[in-house]
Amino acid sequence: MNFFDLVNKRQSVRKYSSQKVNDEQILKCIESARIAPSASNSQPWHFIIVKEPTLKQKVAQATITQKLINNFTLQAPALIVIVVEKPTLLTQFAGWVKKRDFEWTDLGIAAEHICLQATELELGTCMVGWFDEKKIIELLNIPKNKRVGLVISIGYPADNYTLRKKTRKPLEQILTYNKY
Ligand SMILES: Cc1cc2nc3c(=O)[nH]c(=O)nc-3n(C[C@H](O)[C@H](O)[C@H](O)COP(=O)(O)O)c2cc1C
C-alpha cells in the first residue's frame, strides 16, 4: 500500500467486531506515535491503553452523551487515551511568545500516526474528542492538573465495514497560490 492509499483507507470506524486486538499491534501504533515530530521535540504526550473490560466500559461511558453520541466506544475492544503533558520550557516560552499551544498540534500529529499505523495493521480507529474529561481523569488516576487531549477507539472493523467515500471540501475552496 502506498502512502496515499493508506491515508485514503483510514476512516473513522464506529462498528467493531468482537475479534481481540493483541498487545503488540496496539504497541506498534503507540511506537508510531512515539516517533512523531513535535515542537522542539517536546513529545508532550502520555498514552494510556485501556483494555481491562470493566474499566474500558467505564471510560467508554464517559465519551457517551444521552446514548446518542459515541456509543460505538462500548464495542471497541480498547481505547487509547492521550494525556497532554507540559512541553519543554523552550516550547512553553515559544508558545507564550507566539501565543500558540504547540502541544495540541503535537497531539494531533501523534494521534494521526496512531490511526494510520492501525490502518496499515487492518485495524479501525476513531478519534473521539467529545468526552467527560473530569470523569476520565478520575477513572484513570490522571493528575487533576493535566488535560485529556483525545480518546482513540481501536479494534477490528465489523465484518461488513466498507470504505466510505470521503466527504471533503473541494480543493478550490481550501487552496490558493501565493495569496489567501
Ligand atoms: C479532534 C477530533 C475529534 C473527533 N471527535 C469525534 C467524536 O467525538 N465522535 C465521533 O464519532 N467522531 C469524532 N471524530 C471523527 C470525525 O468525525 C471524522 O474524522 C470526520 O468526520 C472525517 O471522517 P473520517 O475520519 O471517516 O475520514 C473526531 C475527529 C477528530 C480529528
CSV table of N, CA and C in Angstrom, one decimal, residues 19-168:
chain,number,residue,atom,x,y,z
A,19,GLN,N,-13.5,-9.6,17.6
A,19,GLN,CA,-12.1,-10.1,17.5
A,19,GLN,C,-11.1,-9.2,18.4
A,20,LYS,N,-10.4,-10.0,19.2
A,20,LYS,CA,-9.4,-9.2,20.1
A,20,LYS,C,-8.3,-8.6,19.4
A,21,VAL,N,-7.8,-7.6,19.9
A,21,VAL,CA,-6.6,-6.9,19.3
A,21,VAL,C,-5.4,-7.3,20.2
A,22,ASN,N,-4.3,-7.8,19.6
A,22,ASN,CA,-3.2,-8.2,20.5
A,22,ASN,C,-2.4,-7.0,20.9
A,23,ASP,N,-1.7,-7.1,22.0
A,23,ASP,CA,-0.9,-6.0,22.6
A,23,ASP,C,0.1,-5.5,21.7
A,24,GLU,N,0.8,-6.4,20.9
A,24,GLU,CA,1.9,-5.9,20.0
A,24,GLU,C,1.3,-5.0,19.0
A,25,GLN,N,0.1,-5.2,18.5
A,25,GLN,CA,-0.4,-4.3,17.5
A,25,GLN,C,-0.7,-2.9,18.0
A,26,ILE,N,-1.3,-2.9,19.2
A,26,ILE,CA,-1.5,-1.6,19.8
A,26,ILE,C,-0.2,-0.9,20.1
A,27,LEU,N,0.8,-1.7,20.6
A,27,LEU,CA,2.1,-1.1,20.9
A,27,LEU,C,2.8,-0.6,19.6
A,28,LYS,N,2.6,-1.2,18.5
A,28,LYS,CA,3.1,-0.7,17.2
A,28,LYS,C,2.5,0.6,16.9
A,29,CYS,N,1.2,0.8,17.2
A,29,CYS,CA,0.6,2.1,17.0
A,29,CYS,C,1.2,3.2,17.9
A,30,ILE,N,1.4,2.8,19.1
A,30,ILE,CA,2.0,3.7,20.1
A,30,ILE,C,3.4,4.1,19.7
A,31,GLU,N,4.1,3.1,19.2
A,31,GLU,CA,5.5,3.3,18.7
A,31,GLU,C,5.5,4.3,17.6
A,32,SER,N,4.6,4.2,16.7
A,32,SER,CA,4.5,5.2,15.6
A,32,SER,C,4.2,6.6,16.1
A,33,ALA,N,3.4,6.6,17.2
A,33,ALA,CA,3.1,8.0,17.8
A,33,ALA,C,4.4,8.5,18.5
A,34,ARG,N,5.1,7.6,19.1
A,34,ARG,CA,6.3,7.9,19.9
A,34,ARG,C,7.3,8.6,19.0
A,35,ILE,N,7.4,8.2,17.8
A,35,ILE,CA,8.4,8.8,16.9
A,35,ILE,C,7.9,9.9,16.0
A,36,ALA,N,6.7,10.4,16.4
A,36,ALA,CA,6.1,11.5,15.7
A,36,ALA,C,6.9,12.8,16.0
A,37,PRO,N,6.8,13.8,15.1
A,37,PRO,CA,7.5,15.0,15.4
A,37,PRO,C,6.7,15.9,16.4
A,38,SER,N,7.4,16.8,17.1
A,38,SER,CA,6.7,17.7,18.0
A,38,SER,C,7.6,19.0,18.1
A,39,ALA,N,6.9,20.1,18.5
A,39,ALA,CA,7.6,21.3,18.6
A,39,ALA,C,8.8,21.2,19.5
A,40,SER,N,10.0,21.6,19.1
A,40,SER,CA,11.3,21.4,19.9
A,40,SER,C,11.4,20.0,20.4
A,41,ASN,N,10.9,19.1,19.7
A,41,ASN,CA,10.9,17.7,20.1
A,41,ASN,C,10.5,17.5,21.6
A,42,SER,N,9.5,18.2,22.0
A,42,SER,CA,9.0,18.2,23.4
A,42,SER,C,8.3,16.9,23.7
A,43,GLN,N,7.7,16.2,22.8
A,43,GLN,CA,6.9,15.0,23.0
A,43,GLN,C,6.0,15.1,24.2
A,44,PRO,N,5.1,16.1,24.1
A,44,PRO,CA,4.2,16.4,25.2
A,44,PRO,C,3.0,15.5,25.3
A,45,TRP,N,3.2,14.2,25.4
A,45,TRP,CA,2.1,13.3,25.4
A,45,TRP,C,2.3,12.1,26.4
A,46,HIS,N,1.2,11.5,26.8
A,46,HIS,CA,1.3,10.3,27.6
A,46,HIS,C,0.1,9.4,27.1
A,47,PHE,N,0.4,8.2,26.8
A,47,PHE,CA,-0.7,7.3,26.2
A,47,PHE,C,-1.1,6.3,27.3
A,48,ILE,N,-2.4,6.2,27.4
A,48,ILE,CA,-2.9,5.1,28.3
A,48,ILE,C,-3.8,4.2,27.5
A,49,ILE,N,-3.3,2.9,27.5
A,49,ILE,CA,-4.1,1.9,26.8
A,49,ILE,C,-5.1,1.4,27.8
A,50,VAL,N,-6.4,1.4,27.5
A,50,VAL,CA,-7.4,0.9,28.4
A,50,VAL,C,-8.0,-0.3,27.7
A,51,LYS,N,-7.7,-1.4,28.3
A,51,LYS,CA,-8.2,-2.7,27.8
A,51,LYS,C,-9.0,-3.5,28.8
A,52,GLU,N,-8.7,-3.3,30.0
A,52,GLU,CA,-9.3,-4.1,31.1
A,52,GLU,C,-10.8,-3.9,30.9
A,53,PRO,N,-11.6,-4.9,30.7
A,53,PRO,CA,-13.0,-4.7,30.2
A,53,PRO,C,-13.9,-3.8,31.0
A,54,THR,N,-13.9,-4.0,32.4
A,54,THR,CA,-14.8,-3.2,33.2
A,54,THR,C,-14.4,-1.7,33.1
A,55,LEU,N,-13.1,-1.5,33.3
A,55,LEU,CA,-12.6,-0.1,33.2
A,55,LEU,C,-12.8,0.5,31.8
A,56,LYS,N,-12.6,-0.3,30.8
A,56,LYS,CA,-12.8,0.2,29.4
A,56,LYS,C,-14.2,0.6,29.2
A,57,GLN,N,-15.1,-0.1,29.7
A,57,GLN,CA,-16.6,0.2,29.6
A,57,GLN,C,-16.8,1.6,30.3
A,58,LYS,N,-16.2,1.7,31.4
A,58,LYS,CA,-16.4,3.0,32.2
A,58,LYS,C,-15.9,4.2,31.4
A,59,VAL,N,-14.7,4.0,30.8
A,59,VAL,CA,-14.1,5.1,30.1
A,59,VAL,C,-15.0,5.4,28.8
A,60,ALA,N,-15.5,4.3,28.2
A,60,ALA,CA,-16.3,4.4,27.0
A,60,ALA,C,-17.6,5.2,27.4
A,61,GLN,N,-18.2,4.9,28.6
A,61,GLN,CA,-19.4,5.6,29.0
A,61,GLN,C,-19.1,7.1,29.2
A,62,ALA,N,-17.9,7.4,29.5
A,62,ALA,CA,-17.5,8.8,29.7
A,62,ALA,C,-17.4,9.6,28.4
A,63,THR,N,-17.5,8.8,27.3
A,63,THR,CA,-17.5,9.5,26.0
A,63,THR,C,-18.9,9.6,25.4
A,64,ILE,N,-19.8,9.0,26.1
A,64,ILE,CA,-21.2,8.9,25.6
A,64,ILE,C,-22.1,10.0,26.2
A,65,THR,N,-22.9,10.6,25.4
A,65,THR,CA,-23.9,11.6,25.9
A,65,THR,C,-25.3,11.1,25.4
A,66,GLN,N,-26.2,11.0,26.4
A,66,GLN,CA,-27.6,10.7,26.1
A,66,GLN,C,-27.8,9.4,25.2
A,67,LYS,N,-26.8,8.5,25.3
A,67,LYS,CA,-26.9,7.3,24.4
A,67,LYS,C,-26.9,7.7,22.9
A,68,LEU,N,-26.6,8.9,22.6
A,68,LEU,CA,-26.7,9.3,21.2
A,68,LEU,C,-25.3,9.4,20.6
A,69,ILE,N,-24.4,9.9,21.3
A,69,ILE,CA,-23.0,10.2,20.7
A,69,ILE,C,-22.0,9.2,21.3
A,70,ASN,N,-21.2,8.7,20.4
A,70,ASN,CA,-20.1,7.8,20.7
A,70,ASN,C,-20.4,6.5,21.4
A,71,ASN,N,-21.6,6.0,21.1
A,71,ASN,CA,-22.0,4.6,21.6
A,71,ASN,C,-21.0,3.5,21.2
A,72,PHE,N,-20.4,3.7,20.1
A,72,PHE,CA,-19.5,2.7,19.5
A,72,PHE,C,-18.3,2.4,20.4
A,73,THR,N,-18.0,3.4,21.3
A,73,THR,CA,-16.8,3.1,22.1
A,73,THR,C,-17.0,1.9,23.0
A,74,LEU,N,-18.2,1.6,23.3
A,74,LEU,CA,-18.5,0.5,24.1
A,74,LEU,C,-18.1,-0.8,23.4
A,75,GLN,N,-18.3,-0.8,22.1
A,75,GLN,CA,-18.0,-2.0,21.3
A,75,GLN,C,-16.5,-2.2,21.0
A,76,ALA,N,-15.8,-1.1,21.0
A,76,ALA,CA,-14.3,-1.2,20.7
A,76,ALA,C,-13.6,-2.0,21.8
A,77,PRO,N,-12.7,-2.9,21.4
A,77,PRO,CA,-12.0,-3.7,22.5
A,77,PRO,C,-11.0,-2.9,23.3
A,78,ALA,N,-10.6,-1.8,22.7
A,78,ALA,CA,-9.6,-1.0,23.5
A,78,ALA,C,-9.8,0.5,23.2
A,79,LEU,N,-9.3,1.3,24.1
A,79,LEU,CA,-9.3,2.7,24.0
A,79,LEU,C,-7.9,3.2,24.3
A,80,ILE,N,-7.5,4.2,23.5
A,80,ILE,CA,-6.2,4.8,23.8
A,80,ILE,C,-6.5,6.3,24.3
A,81,VAL,N,-6.1,6.6,25.5
A,81,VAL,CA,-6.4,7.9,26.0
A,81,VAL,C,-5.1,8.7,25.9
A,82,ILE,N,-5.1,9.9,25.3
A,82,ILE,CA,-3.9,10.7,25.2
A,82,ILE,C,-3.9,11.8,26.1
A,83,VAL,N,-3.0,11.9,27.1
A,83,VAL,CA,-2.9,12.9,28.1
A,83,VAL,C,-1.9,13.9,27.6
A,84,VAL,N,-2.2,15.2,27.7
A,84,VAL,CA,-1.3,16.3,27.2
A,84,VAL,C,-0.3,16.6,28.4
A,85,GLU,N,0.9,16.4,28.0
A,85,GLU,CA,2.0,16.7,29.0
A,85,GLU,C,2.5,18.1,28.8
A,86,LYS,N,3.2,18.7,29.8
A,86,LYS,CA,3.8,20.0,29.6
A,86,LYS,C,4.9,19.9,28.6
A,87,PRO,N,5.0,20.8,27.6
A,87,PRO,CA,6.1,20.7,26.7
A,87,PRO,C,7.4,21.2,27.4
A,88,THR,N,8.5,21.2,26.8
A,88,THR,CA,9.7,21.7,27.4
A,88,THR,C,9.6,23.2,27.7
A,89,LEU,N,10.5,23.7,28.5
A,89,LEU,CA,10.5,25.1,28.9
A,89,LEU,C,10.6,25.9,27.6
A,90,LEU,N,11.5,25.5,26.7
A,90,LEU,CA,11.7,26.2,25.5
A,90,LEU,C,10.4,26.3,24.7
A,91,THR,N,9.7,25.2,24.6
A,91,THR,CA,8.5,25.3,23.8
A,91,THR,C,7.4,26.1,24.5
A,92,GLN,N,7.4,26.0,25.9
A,92,GLN,CA,6.4,26.8,26.6
A,92,GLN,C,6.7,28.3,26.4
A,93,PHE,N,8.0,28.6,26.4
A,93,PHE,CA,8.3,30.0,26.2
A,93,PHE,C,7.9,30.4,24.7
A,94,ALA,N,8.3,29.6,23.8
A,94,ALA,CA,8.0,29.9,22.4
A,94,ALA,C,6.4,30.0,22.2
A,95,GLY,N,5.7,29.2,22.8
A,95,GLY,CA,4.2,29.2,22.8
A,95,GLY,C,3.7,30.5,23.4
A,96,TRP,N,4.3,30.9,24.5
A,96,TRP,CA,3.9,32.1,25.2
A,96,TRP,C,4.1,33.3,24.3
A,97,VAL,N,5.3,33.4,23.7
A,97,VAL,CA,5.7,34.5,22.8
A,97,VAL,C,4.8,34.5,21.6
A,98,LYS,N,4.6,33.4,21.0
A,98,LYS,CA,3.8,33.3,19.7
A,98,LYS,C,2.3,33.1,19.9
A,99,LYS,N,1.9,33.0,21.2
A,99,LYS,CA,0.5,32.7,21.5
A,99,LYS,C,0.0,31.5,20.8
A,100,ARG,N,0.7,30.4,21.0
A,100,ARG,CA,0.3,29.1,20.4
A,100,ARG,C,0.5,28.0,21.4
A,101,ASP,N,-0.5,27.1,21.4
A,101,ASP,CA,-0.4,25.9,22.3
A,101,ASP,C,0.2,24.8,21.4
A,102,PHE,N,1.5,24.8,21.3
A,102,PHE,CA,2.1,23.8,20.4
A,102,PHE,C,1.7,22.3,20.8
A,103,GLU,N,1.5,22.1,22.1
A,103,GLU,CA,1.3,20.7,22.5
A,103,GLU,C,0.0,20.1,21.9
A,104,TRP,N,-1.0,21.0,21.6
A,104,TRP,CA,-2.2,20.5,21.0
A,104,TRP,C,-2.0,20.1,19.5
A,105,THR,N,-1.1,20.9,18.8
A,105,THR,CA,-0.7,20.5,17.5
A,105,THR,C,0.0,19.2,17.5
A,106,ASP,N,1.0,19.1,18.4
A,106,ASP,CA,1.8,17.8,18.5
A,106,ASP,C,0.9,16.6,18.8
A,107,LEU,N,-0.1,16.8,19.6
A,107,LEU,CA,-1.0,15.7,20.0
A,107,LEU,C,-1.8,15.2,18.8
A,108,GLY,N,-2.2,16.2,17.9
A,108,GLY,CA,-2.9,15.8,16.7
A,108,GLY,C,-2.1,15.0,15.8
A,109,ILE,N,-0.8,15.4,15.7
A,109,ILE,CA,0.1,14.6,14.8
A,109,ILE,C,0.3,13.2,15.3
A,110,ALA,N,0.5,13.1,16.6
A,110,ALA,CA,0.7,11.8,17.2
A,110,ALA,C,-0.5,10.9,17.0
A,111,ALA,N,-1.7,11.5,17.2
A,111,ALA,CA,-2.9,10.8,17.1
A,111,ALA,C,-3.1,10.2,15.7
A,112,GLU,N,-2.8,11.0,14.7
A,112,GLU,CA,-2.9,10.6,13.3
A,112,GLU,C,-1.9,9.4,13.0
A,113,HIS,N,-0.7,9.5,13.6
A,113,HIS,CA,0.2,8.4,13.4
A,113,HIS,C,-0.4,7.1,14.0
A,114,ILE,N,-1.0,7.2,15.1
A,114,ILE,CA,-1.7,6.0,15.7
A,114,ILE,C,-2.7,5.5,14.7
A,115,CYS,N,-3.5,6.4,14.2
A,115,CYS,CA,-4.6,5.9,13.3
A,115,CYS,C,-4.1,5.3,12.0
A,116,LEU,N,-3.1,6.0,11.4
A,116,LEU,CA,-2.5,5.5,10.2
A,116,LEU,C,-1.9,4.1,10.4
A,117,GLN,N,-1.1,4.0,11.5
A,117,GLN,CA,-0.5,2.7,11.7
A,117,GLN,C,-1.5,1.6,11.9
A,118,ALA,N,-2.5,2.0,12.6
A,118,ALA,CA,-3.6,1.0,12.9
A,118,ALA,C,-4.2,0.6,11.5
A,119,THR,N,-4.4,1.5,10.6
A,119,THR,CA,-5.0,1.2,9.3
A,119,THR,C,-4.1,0.2,8.6
A,120,GLU,N,-2.8,0.4,8.7
A,120,GLU,CA,-1.9,-0.5,8.0
A,120,GLU,C,-2.0,-1.9,8.6
A,121,LEU,N,-2.3,-2.0,9.9
A,121,LEU,CA,-2.5,-3.3,10.5
A,121,LEU,C,-3.9,-3.9,10.4
A,122,GLU,N,-4.7,-3.2,9.5
A,122,GLU,CA,-6.1,-3.6,9.2
A,122,GLU,C,-7.0,-3.4,10.4
A,123,LEU,N,-6.5,-2.5,11.3
A,123,LEU,CA,-7.4,-2.2,12.5
A,123,LEU,C,-8.2,-0.9,12.2
A,124,GLY,N,-9.3,-0.7,12.9
A,124,GLY,CA,-10.0,0.5,12.7
A,124,GLY,C,-9.9,1.4,13.9
A,125,THR,N,-10.0,2.7,13.7
A,125,THR,CA,-9.9,3.6,14.8
A,125,THR,C,-10.9,4.7,14.6
A,126,CYS,N,-11.2,5.4,15.7
A,126,CYS,CA,-11.9,6.7,15.6
A,126,CYS,C,-11.4,7.6,16.7
A,127,MET,N,-11.0,8.8,16.3
A,127,MET,CA,-10.6,9.8,17.3
A,127,MET,C,-11.9,10.3,17.9
A,128,VAL,N,-11.9,10.4,19.2
A,128,VAL,CA,-13.0,10.9,20.0
A,128,VAL,C,-12.6,12.1,20.8
A,129,GLY,N,-13.2,13.2,20.5
A,129,GLY,CA,-12.8,14.5,21.2
A,129,GLY,C,-14.0,14.9,22.1
A,130,TRP,N,-15.1,14.2,22.1
A,130,TRP,CA,-16.2,14.6,22.9
A,130,TRP,C,-16.3,13.6,24.0
A,131,PHE,N,-15.9,14.1,25.2
A,131,PHE,CA,-15.9,13.2,26.4
A,131,PHE,C,-16.0,14.0,27.7
A,132,ASP,N,-16.3,13.3,28.7
A,132,ASP,CA,-16.3,13.9,30.1
A,132,ASP,C,-14.9,13.8,30.6
A,133,GLU,N,-14.2,14.9,30.5
A,133,GLU,CA,-12.8,14.9,30.8
A,133,GLU,C,-12.6,14.6,32.3
A,134,LYS,N,-13.4,15.2,33.1
A,134,LYS,CA,-13.2,15.0,34.6
A,134,LYS,C,-13.4,13.6,35.0
A,135,LYS,N,-14.3,12.9,34.3
A,135,LYS,CA,-14.6,11.5,34.6
A,135,LYS,C,-13.4,10.7,34.2
A,136,ILE,N,-12.9,10.9,33.0
A,136,ILE,CA,-11.8,10.1,32.6
A,136,ILE,C,-10.5,10.3,33.5
A,137,ILE,N,-10.3,11.6,33.9
A,137,ILE,CA,-9.2,11.9,34.8
A,137,ILE,C,-9.3,11.1,36.1
A,138,GLU,N,-10.6,11.0,36.6
A,138,GLU,CA,-10.8,10.3,37.8
A,138,GLU,C,-10.7,8.8,37.6
A,139,LEU,N,-11.2,8.3,36.5
A,139,LEU,CA,-11.2,6.8,36.3
A,139,LEU,C,-9.7,6.3,36.1
A,140,LEU,N,-8.9,7.1,35.5
A,140,LEU,CA,-7.6,6.6,35.1
A,140,LEU,C,-6.5,7.2,36.0
A,141,ASN,N,-6.9,7.8,37.1
A,141,ASN,CA,-5.8,8.3,38.0
A,141,ASN,C,-4.9,9.3,37.4
A,142,ILE,N,-5.4,10.1,36.5
A,142,ILE,CA,-4.6,11.1,35.8
A,142,ILE,C,-4.5,12.3,36.8
A,143,PRO,N,-3.3,12.9,37.0
A,143,PRO,CA,-3.3,14.1,37.8
A,143,PRO,C,-4.3,15.2,37.4
A,144,LYS,N,-4.9,15.8,38.4
A,144,LYS,CA,-6.0,16.7,38.1
A,144,LYS,C,-5.6,17.9,37.3
A,145,ASN,N,-4.3,18.3,37.4
A,145,ASN,CA,-3.9,19.5,36.6
A,145,ASN,C,-3.6,19.2,35.2
A,146,LYS,N,-3.8,18.0,34.7
A,146,LYS,CA,-3.5,17.6,33.3
A,146,LYS,C,-4.8,17.6,32.5
A,147,ARG,N,-4.6,17.7,31.2
A,147,ARG,CA,-5.7,17.7,30.2
A,147,ARG,C,-5.7,16.4,29.5
A,148,VAL,N,-6.9,15.9,29.2
A,148,VAL,CA,-7.0,14.7,28.3
A,148,VAL,C,-7.2,15.3,26.9
A,149,GLY,N,-6.3,15.0,26.0
A,149,GLY,CA,-6.4,15.6,24.7
A,149,GLY,C,-7.4,14.8,23.8
A,150,LEU,N,-7.4,13.6,23.8
A,150,LEU,CA,-8.1,12.8,22.8
A,150,LEU,C,-8.3,11.3,23.3
A,151,VAL,N,-9.4,10.7,22.9
A,151,VAL,CA,-9.5,9.3,23.1
A,151,VAL,C,-9.6,8.7,21.8
A,152,ILE,N,-8.9,7.5,21.6
A,152,ILE,CA,-9.0,6.9,20.3
A,152,ILE,C,-9.5,5.4,20.5
A,153,SER,N,-10.6,5.1,19.8
A,153,SER,CA,-11.1,3.8,19.9
A,153,SER,C,-10.3,2.9,18.9
A,154,ILE,N,-10.1,1.7,19.2
A,154,ILE,CA,-9.3,0.9,18.3
A,154,ILE,C,-9.8,-0.6,18.4
A,155,GLY,N,-9.9,-1.2,17.2
A,155,GLY,CA,-10.3,-2.6,17.1
A,155,GLY,C,-10.5,-3.0,15.7
A,156,TYR,N,-10.8,-4.3,15.5
A,156,TYR,CA,-11.1,-4.7,14.1
A,156,TYR,C,-12.4,-4.2,13.7
A,157,PRO,N,-12.5,-3.6,12.5
A,157,PRO,CA,-13.8,-3.2,12.0
A,157,PRO,C,-14.8,-4.3,11.9
A,158,ALA,N,-16.1,-4.1,12.0
A,158,ALA,CA,-17.1,-5.1,11.9
A,158,ALA,C,-17.0,-5.7,10.5
A,159,ASP,N,-17.4,-7.0,10.3
A,159,ASP,CA,-17.2,-7.7,9.0
A,159,ASP,C,-17.7,-6.9,7.8
A,160,ASN,N,-18.9,-6.3,8.0
A,160,ASN,CA,-19.5,-5.7,6.8
A,160,ASN,C,-19.0,-4.2,6.6
A,161,TYR,N,-17.9,-3.9,7.2
A,161,TYR,CA,-17.5,-2.5,7.1
A,161,TYR,C,-16.8,-2.2,5.8
A,162,THR,N,-17.3,-1.2,5.1
A,162,THR,CA,-16.7,-0.9,3.8
A,162,THR,C,-16.1,0.5,3.8
A,163,LEU,N,-15.2,0.7,2.8
A,163,LEU,CA,-14.6,2.0,2.8
A,163,LEU,C,-15.6,3.0,2.2
A,164,ARG,N,-15.8,4.1,3.0
A,164,ARG,CA,-16.8,5.2,2.5
A,164,ARG,C,-16.0,6.1,1.6
A,165,LYS,N,-16.8,6.8,0.8
A,165,LYS,CA,-16.3,7.9,0.0
A,165,LYS,C,-16.0,9.0,1.0
A,166,LYS,N,-14.9,9.7,0.8
A,166,LYS,CA,-14.5,10.8,1.7
A,166,LYS,C,-15.4,12.0,1.4
A,167,THR,N,-15.9,12.6,2.4
A,167,THR,CA,-16.7,13.9,2.2
A,167,THR,C,-15.7,15.0,2.6
A,168,ARG,N,-15.3,15.7,1.6
A,168,ARG,CA,-14.3,16.7,1.9
A,168,ARG,C,-14.5,18.0,1.0
